[in-house]
CSV table of C-alpha atoms and ligand atoms in Angstrom, one decimal:
chain,number,residue,atom,x,y,z
A,1,MET,CA,88.7,57.4,106.0
A,2,TYR,CA,86.1,54.6,106.3
A,3,HIS,CA,82.5,54.5,107.3
A,4,HIS,CA,80.9,51.1,106.7
A,5,VAL,CA,82.5,47.7,106.1
A,6,SER,CA,79.3,45.7,105.0
A,7,PRO,CA,78.1,43.2,102.5
A,8,ARG,CA,75.2,45.6,102.0
A,9,PRO,CA,76.2,47.9,99.1
A,10,GLY,CA,75.7,51.5,99.4
A,11,LEU,CA,77.2,55.0,100.0
A,12,VAL,CA,80.4,55.1,101.8
A,13,THR,CA,80.6,51.3,102.1
A,14,CYS,CA,83.4,49.0,101.6
A,15,SER,CA,82.7,45.3,101.2
A,16,PRO,CA,84.2,42.9,103.7
A,17,ALA,CA,86.3,41.2,100.9
A,18,ASN,CA,87.8,44.6,99.7
A,19,PHE,CA,88.4,45.7,103.2
A,20,ARG,CA,90.2,42.6,103.8
A,21,ALA,CA,92.3,42.8,100.6
A,22,GLN,CA,93.3,46.5,101.7
A,23,MET,CA,94.1,45.5,105.2
A,24,GLY,CA,95.9,42.6,104.1
A,25,TRP,CA,98.0,44.6,101.6
A,26,LEU,CA,99.0,47.1,104.4
A,27,ALA,CA,100.1,44.3,106.7
A,28,SER,CA,101.9,42.3,104.2
A,29,ASN,CA,103.8,45.3,102.9
A,30,GLY,CA,105.1,46.6,106.3
A,31,TRP,CA,102.8,49.4,106.9
A,32,LYS,CA,102.1,50.3,110.4
A,33,ALA,CA,98.6,51.5,111.6
A,34,LEU,CA,99.0,54.0,114.3
A,35,SER,CA,96.9,54.3,117.5
A,36,THR,CA,95.5,57.8,118.1
A,37,ALA,CA,98.2,58.5,120.6
A,38,GLU,CA,100.9,57.4,118.3
A,39,PHE,CA,99.5,59.5,115.6
A,40,SER,CA,99.4,62.8,117.8
A,41,ASP,CA,102.8,62.2,119.2
A,42,ALA,CA,104.2,61.8,115.6
A,43,LEU,CA,102.7,65.3,114.8
A,44,ALA,CA,103.8,66.9,118.1
A,45,ASN,CA,107.5,65.6,117.3
A,46,GLN,CA,107.1,66.6,113.7
A,47,VAL,CA,108.2,63.2,112.7
A,48,ILE,CA,105.8,61.1,111.0
A,49,PRO,CA,107.3,57.5,110.5
A,50,LYS,CA,107.3,56.3,106.9
A,51,LYS,CA,105.0,53.7,106.0
A,52,SER,CA,102.5,54.6,108.6
A,53,VAL,CA,98.7,55.4,108.4
A,54,LEU,CA,95.8,56.3,110.6
A,55,ILE,CA,92.8,54.1,109.8
A,56,THR,CA,89.5,56.1,110.7
A,57,PHE,CA,85.9,55.1,110.7
A,58,ASP,CA,83.1,57.8,111.1
A,59,ASP,CA,79.8,57.3,113.1
A,60,GLY,CA,80.2,54.0,114.8
A,61,TYR,CA,78.2,51.6,112.8
A,62,LEU,CA,77.4,48.0,114.1
A,63,ASP,CA,79.2,46.7,111.0
A,64,ASN,CA,82.6,48.2,112.3
A,65,TRP,CA,82.2,45.5,115.1
A,66,VAL,CA,80.6,42.6,113.0
A,67,TYR,CA,83.0,43.1,109.8
A,68,ALA,CA,85.9,45.5,110.3
A,69,PHE,CA,87.1,44.6,113.8
A,70,PRO,CA,87.9,40.9,113.3
A,71,VAL,CA,89.9,41.9,110.2
A,72,LEU,CA,92.0,44.5,112.0
A,73,ARG,CA,92.7,42.2,114.9
A,74,GLU,CA,93.8,39.5,112.6
A,75,PHE,CA,96.3,41.7,110.8
A,76,GLY,CA,97.4,43.4,113.9
A,77,LEU,CA,96.2,46.9,112.6
A,78,ARG,CA,95.1,49.7,114.8
A,79,ALA,CA,92.1,52.0,114.1
A,80,THR,CA,90.1,54.9,115.5
A,81,ILE,CA,86.3,55.0,115.5
A,82,PHE,CA,84.7,58.4,115.9
A,83,LEU,CA,81.5,57.7,117.8
A,84,ILE,CA,78.3,59.9,117.9
A,85,THR,CA,77.8,59.4,121.8
A,86,GLY,CA,74.1,59.9,121.8
A,87,TRP,CA,73.5,56.9,119.2
A,88,LEU,CA,75.2,54.0,121.1
A,89,GLY,CA,73.0,51.2,122.8
A,90,GLU,CA,73.1,49.2,125.9
A,91,GLY,CA,73.0,45.4,126.1
A,92,ASP,CA,75.3,42.4,125.4
A,93,ILE,CA,77.9,42.2,122.7
A,94,ARG,CA,76.5,40.8,119.4
A,95,PRO,CA,78.3,38.0,117.5
A,96,CYS,CA,80.8,39.1,114.8
A,97,ALA,CA,80.7,37.8,111.1
A,98,GLY,CA,81.2,34.0,110.9
A,99,HIS,CA,79.8,33.3,114.3
A,100,ALA,CA,76.3,31.8,114.8
A,101,GLY,CA,73.8,34.5,115.4
A,102,ALA,CA,75.7,37.2,113.7
A,103,PRO,CA,73.4,40.2,113.1
A,104,THR,CA,72.3,41.3,109.7
A,105,VAL,CA,73.6,44.8,109.3
A,106,PRO,CA,71.6,47.5,107.5
A,107,SER,CA,72.8,49.3,104.4
A,108,HIS,CA,73.8,53.0,104.9
A,109,LYS,CA,70.5,54.1,103.6
A,110,GLU,CA,68.7,51.9,106.0
A,111,ALA,CA,71.0,52.9,109.0
A,112,MET,CA,70.0,56.6,108.2
A,113,GLY,CA,66.3,55.5,108.2
A,114,GLU,CA,66.9,53.8,111.6
A,115,ALA,CA,68.7,56.9,113.0
A,116,LYS,CA,65.9,59.2,111.9
A,117,GLU,CA,63.3,57.1,113.8
A,118,GLY,CA,65.6,57.0,116.9
A,119,ARG,CA,66.2,53.2,116.5
A,120,PHE,CA,69.9,53.2,116.8
A,121,ASP,CA,70.5,49.8,118.2
A,122,ALA,CA,69.8,48.1,114.7
A,123,ALA,CA,72.5,50.1,113.1
A,124,PHE,CA,75.1,51.5,115.5
A,125,LEU,CA,77.4,50.0,118.1
A,126,ARG,CA,76.7,49.2,121.7
A,127,TRP,CA,78.8,50.3,124.6
A,128,SER,CA,79.7,46.8,125.3
A,129,GLU,CA,81.0,46.2,121.9
A,130,VAL,CA,83.2,49.5,122.2
A,131,GLU,CA,84.4,48.4,125.5
A,132,ALA,CA,85.3,44.9,124.0
A,133,MET,CA,87.1,46.5,121.1
A,134,ARG,CA,89.0,48.9,123.5
A,135,ALA,CA,90.0,46.1,125.6
A,136,SER,CA,91.5,44.2,122.8
A,137,GLY,CA,94.0,47.1,122.2
A,138,VAL,CA,93.0,47.4,118.5
A,139,ILE,CA,90.6,50.3,118.5
A,140,ASP,CA,90.6,53.8,119.9
A,141,PHE,CA,87.4,55.8,120.4
A,142,HIS,CA,87.0,59.5,119.9
A,143,SER,CA,84.3,62.0,119.4
A,144,HIS,CA,82.0,62.6,116.4
A,145,THR,CA,79.8,64.9,118.6
A,146,HIS,CA,76.8,63.7,120.8
A,147,THR,CA,74.1,64.3,118.1
A,148,HIS,CA,75.6,64.6,114.8
A,149,THR,CA,73.8,67.8,114.2
A,150,ARG,CA,74.7,70.3,111.4
A,151,TRP,CA,74.1,73.4,113.7
A,152,ASP,CA,75.0,75.8,110.9
A,153,ARG,CA,71.6,74.5,109.3
A,154,GLU,CA,69.6,74.5,112.4
A,155,ILE,CA,70.3,77.9,114.2
A,156,SER,CA,71.2,81.1,112.4
A,157,ASP,CA,72.0,83.2,115.3
A,158,PRO,CA,75.8,82.8,115.6
A,159,ILE,CA,75.9,83.0,119.5
A,160,ALA,CA,73.0,80.5,119.9
A,161,ARG,CA,74.7,78.3,117.3
A,162,ASP,CA,78.1,78.5,119.1
A,163,THR,CA,76.4,77.6,122.4
A,164,ALA,CA,74.5,74.5,120.9
A,165,LEU,CA,77.7,73.4,119.2
A,166,ALA,CA,79.7,73.8,122.4
A,167,ASN,CA,77.0,71.7,124.4
A,168,ASP,CA,77.1,68.9,121.6
A,169,LEU,CA,80.9,68.7,121.9
A,170,ILE,CA,81.2,68.9,125.7
A,171,THR,CA,78.3,66.4,126.2
A,172,SER,CA,80.4,63.8,123.9
A,173,LYS,CA,83.5,64.5,125.8
A,174,LYS,CA,81.8,64.0,129.1
A,175,ILE,CA,80.1,60.7,128.0
A,176,LEU,CA,83.4,59.4,126.4
A,177,MET,CA,85.2,60.3,129.8
A,178,ALA,CA,82.5,58.4,132.0
A,179,LYS,CA,82.5,55.4,129.8
A,180,LEU,CA,86.1,55.0,128.8
A,181,GLY,CA,87.8,56.9,131.6
A,182,GLU,CA,89.7,59.1,129.0
A,183,ALA,CA,89.1,62.6,127.9
A,184,SER,CA,89.2,62.6,124.2
A,185,GLU,CA,91.0,65.5,122.4
A,186,HIS,CA,90.3,64.1,118.9
A,187,LEU,CA,87.0,65.4,117.2
A,188,CYS,CA,85.6,64.5,113.6
A,189,TRP,CA,83.0,67.0,112.2
A,190,PRO,CA,79.7,65.7,111.2
A,191,GLN,CA,79.6,65.6,107.2
A,192,GLY,CA,83.0,67.2,107.4
A,193,TYR,CA,81.5,70.8,107.9
A,194,PHE,CA,83.4,73.2,109.8
A,195,ASP,CA,84.2,76.9,109.6
A,196,GLU,CA,86.2,79.3,111.7
A,197,ARG,CA,83.7,79.7,114.5
A,198,TYR,CA,83.3,75.9,114.6
A,199,GLN,CA,87.2,75.4,115.0
A,200,ARG,CA,87.0,78.1,117.8
A,201,VAL,CA,84.2,76.4,119.6
A,202,ALA,CA,85.9,73.0,119.4
A,203,LEU,CA,89.3,74.4,120.6
A,204,ALA,CA,87.6,76.2,123.6
A,205,SER,CA,85.7,72.9,124.4
A,206,GLY,CA,89.1,71.2,124.8
A,207,PHE,CA,89.6,69.4,121.5
A,208,THR,CA,92.9,69.8,119.8
A,209,HIS,CA,92.8,67.6,116.8
A,210,LEU,CA,89.9,68.2,114.4
A,211,TYR,CA,89.4,65.7,111.7
A,212,THR,CA,87.9,67.0,108.3
A,213,THR,CA,86.9,65.4,105.1
A,214,GLU,CA,89.4,67.6,103.2
A,215,HIS,CA,91.1,65.2,100.8
A,216,ASN,CA,94.8,65.0,101.4
A,217,VAL,CA,97.7,63.4,103.0
A,218,VAL,CA,98.8,64.5,106.6
A,219,ARG,CA,102.4,65.4,106.7
A,220,SER,CA,104.6,66.9,109.4
A,221,GLY,CA,103.6,70.7,110.0
A,222,VAL,CA,99.9,70.0,109.3
A,223,GLU,CA,97.4,72.3,111.2
A,224,LEU,CA,96.0,70.1,114.0
A,225,PRO,CA,92.6,71.6,113.9
A,226,ARG,CA,92.4,70.9,110.1
A,227,LEU,CA,93.5,67.3,109.6
A,228,PRO,CA,92.7,66.0,106.1
A,229,ARG,CA,91.8,62.5,105.2
A,230,ILE,CA,91.9,60.2,102.1
A,231,VAL,CA,88.7,58.4,101.3
A,232,ALA,CA,89.1,54.6,101.1
A,233,LYS,CA,86.9,53.3,98.2
A,234,ASP,CA,85.3,49.9,97.8
A,235,LYS,CA,88.0,48.6,95.6
A,236,GLY,CA,90.5,45.6,96.0
A,237,ALA,CA,94.3,45.3,96.7
A,238,ALA,CA,95.5,46.4,93.2
A,239,TRP,CA,93.7,49.7,93.4
A,240,PHE,CA,94.8,50.2,97.1
A,241,ALA,CA,98.3,49.5,96.2
A,242,ARG,CA,98.5,52.0,93.5
A,243,ARG,CA,96.9,54.7,95.7
A,244,MET,CA,99.5,54.0,98.4
A,245,ALA,CA,102.2,54.3,96.2
A,246,ILE,CA,100.9,57.7,95.2
A,247,TYR,CA,100.0,58.9,98.6
A,248,GLY,CA,103.2,57.7,100.2
A,249,ASN,CA,105.4,59.6,97.8
A,250,PRO,CA,105.3,63.4,98.6
A,251,ILE,CA,106.1,64.6,95.1
A,252,LEU,CA,103.6,62.3,93.4
A,253,SER,CA,100.9,62.9,95.8
A,254,THR,CA,101.2,66.7,95.4
A,255,PHE,CA,100.8,66.5,91.6
A,256,TYR,CA,98.1,63.7,91.7
A,257,LEU,CA,96.0,65.8,94.4
A,258,ALA,CA,96.4,69.1,92.5
A,259,LEU,CA,95.4,67.3,89.2
A,260,LYS,CA,92.4,65.8,90.9
A,261,LYS,CA,91.3,69.2,92.1
A,262,GLY,CA,91.9,70.9,88.8
B,1,LIG,ZN1,79.3,61.3,110.5
C-alpha cells in the first residue's frame, strides 16, 4: 500500500529514489505485479502465484502520475490506484518528472489543505492523466468512494448513515463506469475504516473486493470483503528485500506479524 511518491517529505510518502529502488528490486528479482483482474482471478481460483504482488495507491494524488507511473512503466510493473471520484480534475495531462514544465507536487499536508478548500487540481489526478495511465496498460483504477467521507463520524442514525454511504459508493461506481467504461467491483475504505454495516452496504452496492488497512499478507482463502495490505515504507532496496523475504514466506510472516502485534 502506497499513497504518495514524491520528493516532498511527509506522512505516507515514499521518495522517488526509494520507490525506484523498491520497484527495481521487484523487477530484478522476478516478482510479478498483478493487474486487479489477475489478482481477483487468483483469489477466485484459490491459487496465488508465487512471487506476485498487488501494488496499490490510495487517493489518486498528482504525484502518482508525475513520479510513480514512469517508474512502473519502465519496470513493467502493474499497479492499482483507488480514486476519490469527486476529487479529479479536467484539463490536459501535465508533464511527468524529468520533462519540461513538470508540476511541483504538494506535500501530504499541503494536499490535505488543498482538498479541504476544494482545490483538488493542485494535488490530485486529472481524468486525462487517468486515461493515459489506463491506455498504457500499466494502471487499473478502482473506487475509493466519491467523497472520501467518514460517514460514521458525520451521521449517527444508522439507517441515514447506510444511505449516505450507499450513495457515496454508487456515485463513485457510476462515474468510473461513465469515464472508464468498466464497472469497478474493488473498493478501498477511506482511512481504512469499516464495520459490519459498512461491509453490508458495499456488498449491496455491487462491490465484491474490499481493501482495508489491516496489516497482513493476502493468502488463498482470504475473505474478499476484508483484504489486508502491507504498508510500504520510505526505505530503500535493502529494507524492501528483507521485508519481502519475510512476507513471501508463510511461516516467517505469521511469526513476524504476530510479534509485531504483540
Ligand atoms: Zn484515502
